[in-house]
mmCIF file of C-alpha atoms in Angstrom:
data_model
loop_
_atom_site.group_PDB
_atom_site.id
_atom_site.type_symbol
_atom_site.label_atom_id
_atom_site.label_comp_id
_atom_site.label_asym_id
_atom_site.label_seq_id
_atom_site.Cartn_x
_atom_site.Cartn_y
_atom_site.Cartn_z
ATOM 1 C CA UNK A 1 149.993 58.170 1.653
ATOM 2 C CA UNK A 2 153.687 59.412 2.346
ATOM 3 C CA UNK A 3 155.323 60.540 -0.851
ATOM 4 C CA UNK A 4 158.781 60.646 -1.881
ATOM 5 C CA UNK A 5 160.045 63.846 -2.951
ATOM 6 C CA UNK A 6 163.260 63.374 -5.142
ATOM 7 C CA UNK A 7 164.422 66.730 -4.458
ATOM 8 C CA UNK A 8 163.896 66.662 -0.577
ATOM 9 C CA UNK A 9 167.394 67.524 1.492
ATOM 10 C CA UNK A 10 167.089 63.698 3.192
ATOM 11 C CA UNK A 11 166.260 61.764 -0.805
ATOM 12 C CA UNK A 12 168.477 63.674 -2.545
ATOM 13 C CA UNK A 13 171.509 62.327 0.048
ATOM 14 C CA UNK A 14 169.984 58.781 -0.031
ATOM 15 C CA UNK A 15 170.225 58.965 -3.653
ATOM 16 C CA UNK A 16 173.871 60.047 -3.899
ATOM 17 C CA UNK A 17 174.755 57.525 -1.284
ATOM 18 C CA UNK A 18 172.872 54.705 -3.673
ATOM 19 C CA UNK A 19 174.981 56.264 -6.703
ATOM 20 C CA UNK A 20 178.578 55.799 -5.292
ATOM 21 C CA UNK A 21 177.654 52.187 -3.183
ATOM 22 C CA UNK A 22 176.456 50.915 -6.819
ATOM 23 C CA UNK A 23 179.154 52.744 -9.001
ATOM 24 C CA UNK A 24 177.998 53.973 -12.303
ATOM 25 C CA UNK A 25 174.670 54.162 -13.045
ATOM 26 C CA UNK A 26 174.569 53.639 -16.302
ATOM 27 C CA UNK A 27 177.689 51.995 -17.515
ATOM 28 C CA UNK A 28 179.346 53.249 -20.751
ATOM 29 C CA UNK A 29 178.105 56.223 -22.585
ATOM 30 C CA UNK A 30 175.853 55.583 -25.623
ATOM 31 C CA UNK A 31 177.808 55.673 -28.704
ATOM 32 C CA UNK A 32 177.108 59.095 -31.380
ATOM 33 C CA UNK A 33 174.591 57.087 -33.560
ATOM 34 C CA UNK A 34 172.568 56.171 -30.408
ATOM 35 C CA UNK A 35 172.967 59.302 -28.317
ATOM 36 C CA UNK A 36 171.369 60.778 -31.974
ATOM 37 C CA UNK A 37 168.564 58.399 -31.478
ATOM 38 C CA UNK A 38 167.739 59.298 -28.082
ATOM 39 C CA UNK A 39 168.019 62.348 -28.746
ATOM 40 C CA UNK A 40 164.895 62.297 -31.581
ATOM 41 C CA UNK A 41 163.274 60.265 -29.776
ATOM 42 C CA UNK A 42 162.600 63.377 -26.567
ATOM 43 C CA UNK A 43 162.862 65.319 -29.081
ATOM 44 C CA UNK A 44 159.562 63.450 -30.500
ATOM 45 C CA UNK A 45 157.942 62.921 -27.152
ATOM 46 C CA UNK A 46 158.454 66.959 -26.480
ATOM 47 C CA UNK A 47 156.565 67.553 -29.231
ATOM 48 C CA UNK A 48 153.486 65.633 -28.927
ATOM 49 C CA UNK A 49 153.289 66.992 -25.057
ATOM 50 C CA UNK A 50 153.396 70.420 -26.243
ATOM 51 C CA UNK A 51 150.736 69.629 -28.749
ATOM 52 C CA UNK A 52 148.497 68.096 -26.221
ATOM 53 C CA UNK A 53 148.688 71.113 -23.756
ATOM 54 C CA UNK A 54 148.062 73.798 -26.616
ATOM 55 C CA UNK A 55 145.198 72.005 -27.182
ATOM 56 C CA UNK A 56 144.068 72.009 -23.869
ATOM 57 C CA UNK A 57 141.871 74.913 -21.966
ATOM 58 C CA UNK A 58 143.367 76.795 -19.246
ATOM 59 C CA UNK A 59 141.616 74.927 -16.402
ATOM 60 C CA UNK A 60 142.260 72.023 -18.098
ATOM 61 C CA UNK A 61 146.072 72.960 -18.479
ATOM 62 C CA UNK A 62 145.440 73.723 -14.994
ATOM 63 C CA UNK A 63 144.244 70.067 -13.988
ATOM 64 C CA UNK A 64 146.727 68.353 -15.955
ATOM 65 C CA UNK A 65 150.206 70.087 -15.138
ATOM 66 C CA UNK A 66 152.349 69.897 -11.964
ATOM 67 C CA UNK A 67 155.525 71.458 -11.193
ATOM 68 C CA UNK A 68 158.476 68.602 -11.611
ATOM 69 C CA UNK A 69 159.282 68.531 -7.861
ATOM 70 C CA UNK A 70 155.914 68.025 -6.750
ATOM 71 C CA UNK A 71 154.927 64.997 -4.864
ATOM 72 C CA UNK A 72 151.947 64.016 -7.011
ATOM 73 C CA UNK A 73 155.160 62.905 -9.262
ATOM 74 C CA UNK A 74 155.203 60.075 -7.199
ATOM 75 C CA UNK A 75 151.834 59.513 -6.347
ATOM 76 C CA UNK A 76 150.984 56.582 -8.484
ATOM 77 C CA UNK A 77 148.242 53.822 -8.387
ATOM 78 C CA UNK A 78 146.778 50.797 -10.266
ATOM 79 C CA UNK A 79 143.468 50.233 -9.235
ATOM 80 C CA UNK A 80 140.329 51.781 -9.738
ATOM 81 C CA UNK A 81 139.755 54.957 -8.844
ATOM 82 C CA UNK A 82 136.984 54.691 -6.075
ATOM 83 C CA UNK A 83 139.817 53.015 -4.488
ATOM 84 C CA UNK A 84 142.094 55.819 -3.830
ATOM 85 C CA UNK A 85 141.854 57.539 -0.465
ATOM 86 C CA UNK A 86 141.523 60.537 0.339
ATOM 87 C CA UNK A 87 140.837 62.361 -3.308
ATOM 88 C CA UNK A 88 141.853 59.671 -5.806
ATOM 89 C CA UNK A 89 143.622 60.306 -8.784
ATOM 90 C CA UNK A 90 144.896 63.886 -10.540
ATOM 91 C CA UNK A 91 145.603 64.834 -14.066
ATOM 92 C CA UNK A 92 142.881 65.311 -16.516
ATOM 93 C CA UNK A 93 141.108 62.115 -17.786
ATOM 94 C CA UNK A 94 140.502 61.157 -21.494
ATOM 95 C CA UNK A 95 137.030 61.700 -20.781
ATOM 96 C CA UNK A 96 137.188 65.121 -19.949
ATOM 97 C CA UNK A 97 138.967 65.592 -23.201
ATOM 98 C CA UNK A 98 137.469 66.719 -26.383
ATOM 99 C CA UNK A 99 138.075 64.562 -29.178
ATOM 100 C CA UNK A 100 140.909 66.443 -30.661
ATOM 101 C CA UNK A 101 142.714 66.300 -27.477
ATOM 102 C CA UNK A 102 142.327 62.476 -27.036
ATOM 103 C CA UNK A 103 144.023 61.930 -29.825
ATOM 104 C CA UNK A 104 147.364 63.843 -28.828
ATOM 105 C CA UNK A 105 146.396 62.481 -25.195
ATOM 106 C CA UNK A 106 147.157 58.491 -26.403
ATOM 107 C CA UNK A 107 149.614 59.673 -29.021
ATOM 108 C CA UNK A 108 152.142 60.504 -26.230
ATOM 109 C CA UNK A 109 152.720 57.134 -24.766
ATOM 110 C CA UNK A 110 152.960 55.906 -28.136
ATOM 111 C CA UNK A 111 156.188 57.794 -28.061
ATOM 112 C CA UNK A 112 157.790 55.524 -25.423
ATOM 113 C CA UNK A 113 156.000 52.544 -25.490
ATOM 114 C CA UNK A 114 156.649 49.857 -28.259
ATOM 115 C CA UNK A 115 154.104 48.725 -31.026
ATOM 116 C CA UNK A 116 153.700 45.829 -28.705
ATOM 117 C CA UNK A 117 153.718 47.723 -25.252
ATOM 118 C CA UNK A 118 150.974 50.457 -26.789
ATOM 119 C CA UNK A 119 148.773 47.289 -28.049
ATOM 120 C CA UNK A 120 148.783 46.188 -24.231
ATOM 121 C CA UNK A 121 148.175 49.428 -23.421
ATOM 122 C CA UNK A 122 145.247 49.759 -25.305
ATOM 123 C CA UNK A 123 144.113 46.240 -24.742
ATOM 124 C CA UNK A 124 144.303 47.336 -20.981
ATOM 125 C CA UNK A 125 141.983 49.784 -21.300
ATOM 126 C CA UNK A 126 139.264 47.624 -23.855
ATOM 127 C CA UNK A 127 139.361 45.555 -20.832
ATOM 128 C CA UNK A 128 137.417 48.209 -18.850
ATOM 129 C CA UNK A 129 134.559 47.889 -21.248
ATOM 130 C CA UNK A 130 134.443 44.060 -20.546
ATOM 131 C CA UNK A 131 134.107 44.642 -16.549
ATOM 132 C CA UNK A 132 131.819 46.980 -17.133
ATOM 133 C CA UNK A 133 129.466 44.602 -19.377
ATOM 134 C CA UNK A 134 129.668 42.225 -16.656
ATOM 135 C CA UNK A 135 129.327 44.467 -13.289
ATOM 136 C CA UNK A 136 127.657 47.646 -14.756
ATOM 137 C CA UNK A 137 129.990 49.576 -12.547
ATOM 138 C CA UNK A 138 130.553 53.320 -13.136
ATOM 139 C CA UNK A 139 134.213 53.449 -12.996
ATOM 140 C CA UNK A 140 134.852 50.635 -15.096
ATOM 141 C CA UNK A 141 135.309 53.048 -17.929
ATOM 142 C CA UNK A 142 137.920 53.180 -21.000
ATOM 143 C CA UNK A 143 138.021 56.784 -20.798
ATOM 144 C CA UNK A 144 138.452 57.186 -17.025
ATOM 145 C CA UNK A 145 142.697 57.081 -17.799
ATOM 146 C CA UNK A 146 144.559 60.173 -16.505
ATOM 147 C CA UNK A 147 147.094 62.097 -18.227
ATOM 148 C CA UNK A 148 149.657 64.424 -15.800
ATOM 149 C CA UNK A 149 152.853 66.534 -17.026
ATOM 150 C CA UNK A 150 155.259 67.530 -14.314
ATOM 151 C CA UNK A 151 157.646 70.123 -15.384
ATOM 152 C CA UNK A 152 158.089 71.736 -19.228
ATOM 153 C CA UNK A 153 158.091 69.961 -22.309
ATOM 154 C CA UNK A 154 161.606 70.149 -23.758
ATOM 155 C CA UNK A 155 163.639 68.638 -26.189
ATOM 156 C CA UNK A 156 166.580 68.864 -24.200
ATOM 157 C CA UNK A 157 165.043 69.304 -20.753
ATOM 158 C CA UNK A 158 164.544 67.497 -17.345
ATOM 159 C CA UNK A 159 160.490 66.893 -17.419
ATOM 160 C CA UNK A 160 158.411 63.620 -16.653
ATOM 161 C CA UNK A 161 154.799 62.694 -17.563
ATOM 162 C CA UNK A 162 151.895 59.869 -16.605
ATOM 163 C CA UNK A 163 149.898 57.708 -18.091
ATOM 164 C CA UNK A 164 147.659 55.750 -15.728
ATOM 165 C CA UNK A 165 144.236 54.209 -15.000
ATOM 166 C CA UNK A 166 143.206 50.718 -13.600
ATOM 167 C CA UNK A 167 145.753 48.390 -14.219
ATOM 168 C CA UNK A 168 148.157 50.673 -15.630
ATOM 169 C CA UNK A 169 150.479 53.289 -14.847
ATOM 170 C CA UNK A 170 152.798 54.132 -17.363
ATOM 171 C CA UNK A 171 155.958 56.709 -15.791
ATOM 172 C CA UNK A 172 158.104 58.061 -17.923
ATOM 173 C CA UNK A 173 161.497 61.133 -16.483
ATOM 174 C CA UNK A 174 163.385 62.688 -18.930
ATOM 175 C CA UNK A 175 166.803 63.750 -17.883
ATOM 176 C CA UNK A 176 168.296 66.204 -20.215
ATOM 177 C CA UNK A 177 166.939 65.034 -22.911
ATOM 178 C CA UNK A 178 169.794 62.289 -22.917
ATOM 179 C CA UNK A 179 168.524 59.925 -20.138
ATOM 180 C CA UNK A 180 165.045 58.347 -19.778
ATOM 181 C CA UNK A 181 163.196 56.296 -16.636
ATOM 182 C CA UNK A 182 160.706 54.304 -17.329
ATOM 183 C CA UNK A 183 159.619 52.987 -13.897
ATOM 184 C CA UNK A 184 157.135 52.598 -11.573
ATOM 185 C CA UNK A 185 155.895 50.370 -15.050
ATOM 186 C CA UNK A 186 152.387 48.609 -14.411
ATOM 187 C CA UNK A 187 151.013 46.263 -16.463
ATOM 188 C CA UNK A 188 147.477 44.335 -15.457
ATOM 189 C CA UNK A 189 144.516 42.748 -17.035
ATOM 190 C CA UNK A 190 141.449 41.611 -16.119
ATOM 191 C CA UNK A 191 140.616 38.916 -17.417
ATOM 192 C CA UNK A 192 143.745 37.897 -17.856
ATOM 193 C CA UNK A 193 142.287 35.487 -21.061
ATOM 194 C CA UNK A 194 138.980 36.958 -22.127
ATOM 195 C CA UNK A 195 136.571 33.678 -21.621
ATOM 196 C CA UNK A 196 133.395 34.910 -24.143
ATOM 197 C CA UNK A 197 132.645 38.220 -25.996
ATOM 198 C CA UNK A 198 133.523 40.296 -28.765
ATOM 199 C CA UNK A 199 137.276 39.632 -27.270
ATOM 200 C CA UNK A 200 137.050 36.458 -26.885
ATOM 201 C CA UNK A 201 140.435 34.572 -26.557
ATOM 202 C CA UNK A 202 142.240 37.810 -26.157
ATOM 203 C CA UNK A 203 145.022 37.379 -23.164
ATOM 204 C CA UNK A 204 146.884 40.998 -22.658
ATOM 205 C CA UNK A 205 149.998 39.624 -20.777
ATOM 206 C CA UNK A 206 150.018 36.266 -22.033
ATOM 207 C CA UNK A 207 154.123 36.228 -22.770
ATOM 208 C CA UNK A 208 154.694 37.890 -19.038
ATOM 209 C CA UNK A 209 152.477 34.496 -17.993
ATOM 210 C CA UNK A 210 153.653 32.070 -20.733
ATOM 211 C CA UNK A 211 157.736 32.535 -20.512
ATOM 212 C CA UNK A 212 157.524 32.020 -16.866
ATOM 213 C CA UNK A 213 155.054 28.901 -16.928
ATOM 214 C CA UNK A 214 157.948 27.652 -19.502
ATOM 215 C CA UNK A 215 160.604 28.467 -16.981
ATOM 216 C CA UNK A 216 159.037 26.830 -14.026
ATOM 217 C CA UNK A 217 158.622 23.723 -15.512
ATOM 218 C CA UNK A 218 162.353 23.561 -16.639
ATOM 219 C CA UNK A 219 163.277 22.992 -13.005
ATOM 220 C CA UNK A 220 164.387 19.943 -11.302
ATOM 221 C CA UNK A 221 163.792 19.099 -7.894
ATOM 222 C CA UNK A 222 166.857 21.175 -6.529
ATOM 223 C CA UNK A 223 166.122 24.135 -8.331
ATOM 224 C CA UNK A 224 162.731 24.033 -7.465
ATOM 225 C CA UNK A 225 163.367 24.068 -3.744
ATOM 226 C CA UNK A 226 165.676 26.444 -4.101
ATOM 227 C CA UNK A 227 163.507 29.158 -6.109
ATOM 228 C CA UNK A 228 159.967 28.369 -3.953
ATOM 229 C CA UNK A 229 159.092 30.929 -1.330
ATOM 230 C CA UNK A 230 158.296 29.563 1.797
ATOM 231 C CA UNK A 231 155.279 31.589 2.948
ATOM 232 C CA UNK A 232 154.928 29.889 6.533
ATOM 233 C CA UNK A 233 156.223 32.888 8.373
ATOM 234 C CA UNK A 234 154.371 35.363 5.582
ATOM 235 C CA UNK A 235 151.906 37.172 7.732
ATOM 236 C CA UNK A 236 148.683 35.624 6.485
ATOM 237 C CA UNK A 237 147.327 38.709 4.925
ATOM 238 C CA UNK A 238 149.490 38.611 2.347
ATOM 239 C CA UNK A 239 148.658 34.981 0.934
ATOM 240 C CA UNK A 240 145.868 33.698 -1.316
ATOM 241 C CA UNK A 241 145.586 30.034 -0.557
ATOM 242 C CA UNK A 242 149.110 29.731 0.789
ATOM 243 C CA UNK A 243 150.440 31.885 -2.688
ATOM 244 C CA UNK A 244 151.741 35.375 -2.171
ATOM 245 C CA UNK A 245 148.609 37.363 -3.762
ATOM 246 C CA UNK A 246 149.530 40.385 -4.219
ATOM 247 C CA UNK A 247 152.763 42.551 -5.466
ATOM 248 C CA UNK A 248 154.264 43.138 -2.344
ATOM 249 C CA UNK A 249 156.049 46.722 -3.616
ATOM 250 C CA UNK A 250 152.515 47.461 -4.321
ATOM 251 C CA UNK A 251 151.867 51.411 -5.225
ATOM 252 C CA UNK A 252 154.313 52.537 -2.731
ATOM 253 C CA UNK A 253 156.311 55.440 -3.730
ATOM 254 C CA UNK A 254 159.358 53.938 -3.538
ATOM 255 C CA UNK A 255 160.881 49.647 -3.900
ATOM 256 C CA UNK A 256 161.692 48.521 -0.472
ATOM 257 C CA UNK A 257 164.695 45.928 -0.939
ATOM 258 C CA UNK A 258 163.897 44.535 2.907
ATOM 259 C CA UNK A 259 160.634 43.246 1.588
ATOM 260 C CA UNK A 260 162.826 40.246 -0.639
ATOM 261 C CA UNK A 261 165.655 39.182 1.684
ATOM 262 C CA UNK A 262 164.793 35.733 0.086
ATOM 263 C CA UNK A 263 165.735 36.040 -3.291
ATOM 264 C CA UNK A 264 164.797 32.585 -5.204
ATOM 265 C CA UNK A 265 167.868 30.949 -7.281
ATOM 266 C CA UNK A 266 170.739 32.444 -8.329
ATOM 267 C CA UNK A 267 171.460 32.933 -12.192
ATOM 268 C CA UNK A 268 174.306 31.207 -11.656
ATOM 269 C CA UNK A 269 172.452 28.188 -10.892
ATOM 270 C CA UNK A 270 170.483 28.101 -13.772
ATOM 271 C CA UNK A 271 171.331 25.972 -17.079
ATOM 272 C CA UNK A 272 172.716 28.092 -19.991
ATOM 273 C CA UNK A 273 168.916 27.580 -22.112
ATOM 274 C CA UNK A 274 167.048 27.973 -18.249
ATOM 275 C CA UNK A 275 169.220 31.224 -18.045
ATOM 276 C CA UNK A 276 168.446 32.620 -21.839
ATOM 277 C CA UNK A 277 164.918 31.879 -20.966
ATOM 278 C CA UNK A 278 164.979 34.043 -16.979
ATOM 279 C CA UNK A 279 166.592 37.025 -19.622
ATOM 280 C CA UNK A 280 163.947 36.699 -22.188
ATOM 281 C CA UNK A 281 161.251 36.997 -19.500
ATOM 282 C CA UNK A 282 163.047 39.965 -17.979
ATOM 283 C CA UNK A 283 163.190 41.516 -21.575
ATOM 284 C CA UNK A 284 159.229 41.157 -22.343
ATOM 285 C CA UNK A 285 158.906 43.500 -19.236
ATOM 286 C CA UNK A 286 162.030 45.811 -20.821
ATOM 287 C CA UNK A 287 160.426 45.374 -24.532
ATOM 288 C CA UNK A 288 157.488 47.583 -23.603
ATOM 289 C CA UNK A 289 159.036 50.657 -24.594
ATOM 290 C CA UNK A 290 160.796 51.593 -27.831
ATOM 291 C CA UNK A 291 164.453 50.422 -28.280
ATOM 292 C CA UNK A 292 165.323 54.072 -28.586
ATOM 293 C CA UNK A 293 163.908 54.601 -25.277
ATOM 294 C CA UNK A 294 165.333 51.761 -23.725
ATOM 295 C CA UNK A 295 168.784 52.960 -24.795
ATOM 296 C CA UNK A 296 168.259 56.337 -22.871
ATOM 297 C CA UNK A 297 167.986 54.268 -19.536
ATOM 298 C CA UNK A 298 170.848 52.343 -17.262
ATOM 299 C CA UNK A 299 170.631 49.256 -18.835
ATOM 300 C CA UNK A 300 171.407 50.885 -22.562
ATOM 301 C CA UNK A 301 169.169 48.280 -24.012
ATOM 302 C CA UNK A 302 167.715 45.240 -22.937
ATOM 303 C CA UNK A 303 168.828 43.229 -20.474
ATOM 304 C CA UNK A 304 172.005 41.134 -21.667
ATOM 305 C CA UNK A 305 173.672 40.356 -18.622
ATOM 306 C CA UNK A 306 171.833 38.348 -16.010
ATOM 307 C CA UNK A 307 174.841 37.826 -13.400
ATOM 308 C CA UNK A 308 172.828 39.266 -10.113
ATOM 309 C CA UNK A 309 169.709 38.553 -11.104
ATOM 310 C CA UNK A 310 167.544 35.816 -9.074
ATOM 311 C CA UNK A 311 164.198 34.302 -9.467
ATOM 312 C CA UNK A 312 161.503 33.452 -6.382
ATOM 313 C CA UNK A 313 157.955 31.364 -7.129
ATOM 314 C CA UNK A 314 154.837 30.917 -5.320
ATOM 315 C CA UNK A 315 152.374 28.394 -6.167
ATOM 316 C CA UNK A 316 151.006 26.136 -9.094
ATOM 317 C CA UNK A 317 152.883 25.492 -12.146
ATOM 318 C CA UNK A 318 150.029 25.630 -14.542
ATOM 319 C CA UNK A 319 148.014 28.001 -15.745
ATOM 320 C CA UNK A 320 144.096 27.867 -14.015
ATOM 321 C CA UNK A 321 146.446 27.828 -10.727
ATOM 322 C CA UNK A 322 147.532 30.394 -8.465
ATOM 323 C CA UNK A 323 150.607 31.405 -9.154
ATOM 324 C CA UNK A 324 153.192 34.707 -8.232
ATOM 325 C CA UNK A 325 156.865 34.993 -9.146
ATOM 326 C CA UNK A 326 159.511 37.786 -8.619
ATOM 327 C CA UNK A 327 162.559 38.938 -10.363
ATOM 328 C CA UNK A 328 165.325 40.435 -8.927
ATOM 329 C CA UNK A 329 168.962 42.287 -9.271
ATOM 330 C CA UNK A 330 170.951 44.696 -7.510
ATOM 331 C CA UNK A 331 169.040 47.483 -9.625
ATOM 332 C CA UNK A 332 165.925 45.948 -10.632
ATOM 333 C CA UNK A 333 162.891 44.056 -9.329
ATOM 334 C CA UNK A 334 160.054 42.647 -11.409
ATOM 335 C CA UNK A 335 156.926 41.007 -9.767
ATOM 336 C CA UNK A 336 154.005 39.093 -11.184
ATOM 337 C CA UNK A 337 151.048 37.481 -9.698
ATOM 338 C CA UNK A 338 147.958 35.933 -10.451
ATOM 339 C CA UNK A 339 145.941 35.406 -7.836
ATOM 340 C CA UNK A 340 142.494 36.596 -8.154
ATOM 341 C CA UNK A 341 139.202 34.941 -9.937
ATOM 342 C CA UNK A 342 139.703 32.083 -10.541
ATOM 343 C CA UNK A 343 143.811 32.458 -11.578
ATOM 344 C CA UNK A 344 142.612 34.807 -14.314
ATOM 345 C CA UNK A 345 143.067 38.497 -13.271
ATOM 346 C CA UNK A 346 147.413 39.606 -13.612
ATOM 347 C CA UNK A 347 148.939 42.068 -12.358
ATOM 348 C CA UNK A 348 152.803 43.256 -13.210
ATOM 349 C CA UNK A 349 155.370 45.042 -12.594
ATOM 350 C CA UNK A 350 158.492 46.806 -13.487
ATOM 351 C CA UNK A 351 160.188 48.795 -10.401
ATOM 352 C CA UNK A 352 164.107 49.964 -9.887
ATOM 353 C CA UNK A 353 164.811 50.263 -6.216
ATOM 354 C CA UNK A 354 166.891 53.284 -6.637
ATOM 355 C CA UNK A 355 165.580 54.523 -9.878
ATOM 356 C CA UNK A 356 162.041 54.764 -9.600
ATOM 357 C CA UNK A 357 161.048 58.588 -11.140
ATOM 358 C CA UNK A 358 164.351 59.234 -12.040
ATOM 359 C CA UNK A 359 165.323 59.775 -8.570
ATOM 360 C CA UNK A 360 168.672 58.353 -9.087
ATOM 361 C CA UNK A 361 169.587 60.252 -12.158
ATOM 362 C CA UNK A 362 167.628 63.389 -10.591
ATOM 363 C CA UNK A 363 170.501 63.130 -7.655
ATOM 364 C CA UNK A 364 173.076 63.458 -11.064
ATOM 365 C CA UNK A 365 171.134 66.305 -12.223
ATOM 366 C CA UNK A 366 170.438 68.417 -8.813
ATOM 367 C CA UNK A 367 174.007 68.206 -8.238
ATOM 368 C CA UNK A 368 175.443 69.087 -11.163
ATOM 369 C CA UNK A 369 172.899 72.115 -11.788
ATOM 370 C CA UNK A 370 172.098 73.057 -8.454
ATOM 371 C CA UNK A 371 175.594 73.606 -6.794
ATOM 372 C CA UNK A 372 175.971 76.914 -4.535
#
């Protein structure tokens, strides 16, 4: 698979010429009080990497650190790992871990995720155990989750780190120690509602599934036709009984806008309660990491202002049906689908067509550090 090197002569100019063509990045500078919080909170997540690689051996230091311009950076999957051609995934797994070291291992996304992103997280992972119980397959395994640092651990340093297994891939750049990206964010589970078991009942995403259900069924006939995809001219690959199937950004290394020329309805033509409930969707994706993280990014926050934002659907409109919806904005794109057995199996996603890695606030960086 190509990779996308953010410091690469050709990305760092495509980045710079994103930058100026979308004017500033980030919008007004965080006030004192919240630059403080930022600030603790890499300050926090510094800490708890350097922890986790004292702890570690020096092969295993070896396994789990990369240099911050190296293309593994971008490198990222969500399914399992038998999947992943040619060598599969890098970074040292919680199962190669001695118990010591798992426990700083899963205490470092609890530094950027929030107490309701980590219980995903975690749920994510309990998952594993299910599909195992029911295929008896090897790599469904709650330990097989990798854990990769690219660059040094600093408080006020530009650094990154990884979090990923099946059906997640948490990606987290640190700019600085003043500005955060959180995307490539994946988010899957499988079963999407747990039908029998010791987890019985238990549905991982059910607000990413729930708020949009909600939304859907707010439409009238015009908005309807106006948000469906038409998926005549789709290439047939990419449907599941005539509904998109699949994310269509899927684990490429970068977002690539000309796969959603059609972009659904317009904010604009949404009702003022239709439009509260498109932000409060967007914001469950957002509200996976801590406020404090949040306020490191572009958007300062969550997601207040939904003027270029749009919304695309494919399929049913209740839940046991196929279903796949997409969010977009200038910035941002969020896709969701459920597709797969039996309209129980979710996968979602967070990406930033320029932002992804840091790559826009990288281009900031380079050229403010790196001038001859």
């Amino acid at each position: 698979m190509k990779t996308f090197n953010p410091y690469s002569g050709l990305a760092l100019m495509t980045c710079l010429c994103f930058s100026v063509l979308s004017g500033s990045l980030a919008g007004a500078e965080p006030s004192k009080a919240q630059q403080a919080q930022i600030s603790r909170a890499s300050a926090e997540m510094a800490a708890v990497a350097k922890r986790w690689l004292a702890s570690l051996s020096k092969e295993q230091r070896a396994t789990a650190t990369f240099k911050m311009d190296d293309e593994e950076r971008s490198n990222w999957h969500f399914v399992p790992d038998f999947v992943i051609k040619p060598n599969g995934r890098r970074g040292l797994t919680i199962g190669q871990m001695t118990p010591q070291q798992r426990i700083f291992a899963v205490t470092l996304p609890a530094t950027a995720l929030s107490q309701r992103g980590y219980l995903e997280m975690m749920s994510i992972r309990a998952l594993e155990k299910v599909l195992f119980d029911i295929e008896g397959k090897e790599y469904r395994d709650p330990q097989l989750y990798y854990v990769s640092i690219f660059g040094k651990p600093d408080p006020k340093g530009t650094w990154g780190w990884r979090f990923e297994g099946h059906h997640l891939s948490v990606n987290v750049t640190i700019i600085e120690g003043k500005k955060f990206s959180v995307t490539p964010s994946f988010f899957g589970s499988n079963p999407g509602k747990v039908p029998d078991g010791i987890l019985k009942g238990v549905e991982v995403l059910d607000k990413e599934q729930k708020l949009a259900l909600k939304l859907i069924q707010s439409f009238n006939k015009e908005q309807l036709a106006k948000a469906t995809i038409d998926t005549s001219a789709l290439d047939k690959k990419l449907l599941q009984k005539s509904v998109i199937k699949e994310v269509l950004t899927s684990d490429a290394p970068t977002a690539d806008r000309g796969l959603f020329t059609f972009k659904g309805i317009s904010f604009a033509d949404l009702e003022p309660v239709q439009q509260k409930k498109l932000l409060s969707l967007i914001n469950v994706y957002t509200s996976r990491f801590r406020p404090e993280i949040l306020k490191g990014t572009r958007y300062k926050g969550n997601i207040k202002d939904g003027t270029d934002v749009s919304f695309a659907w494919s399929g049913g409109q209740k839940r046991g049906e196929f279903h796949y919806y997409r969010i977009q904005s200038k910035t941002f794109l969020i896709e969701f689908a459920n597709t797969q057995n039996n309209a129980n199996h979710v996968h979602a996603v967070w990406r930033e067509f320029d932002g992804d890695f840091g790559r826009d606030f990288l281009s900031e960086h380079f050229s403010k550090h790196h001038k001859k």
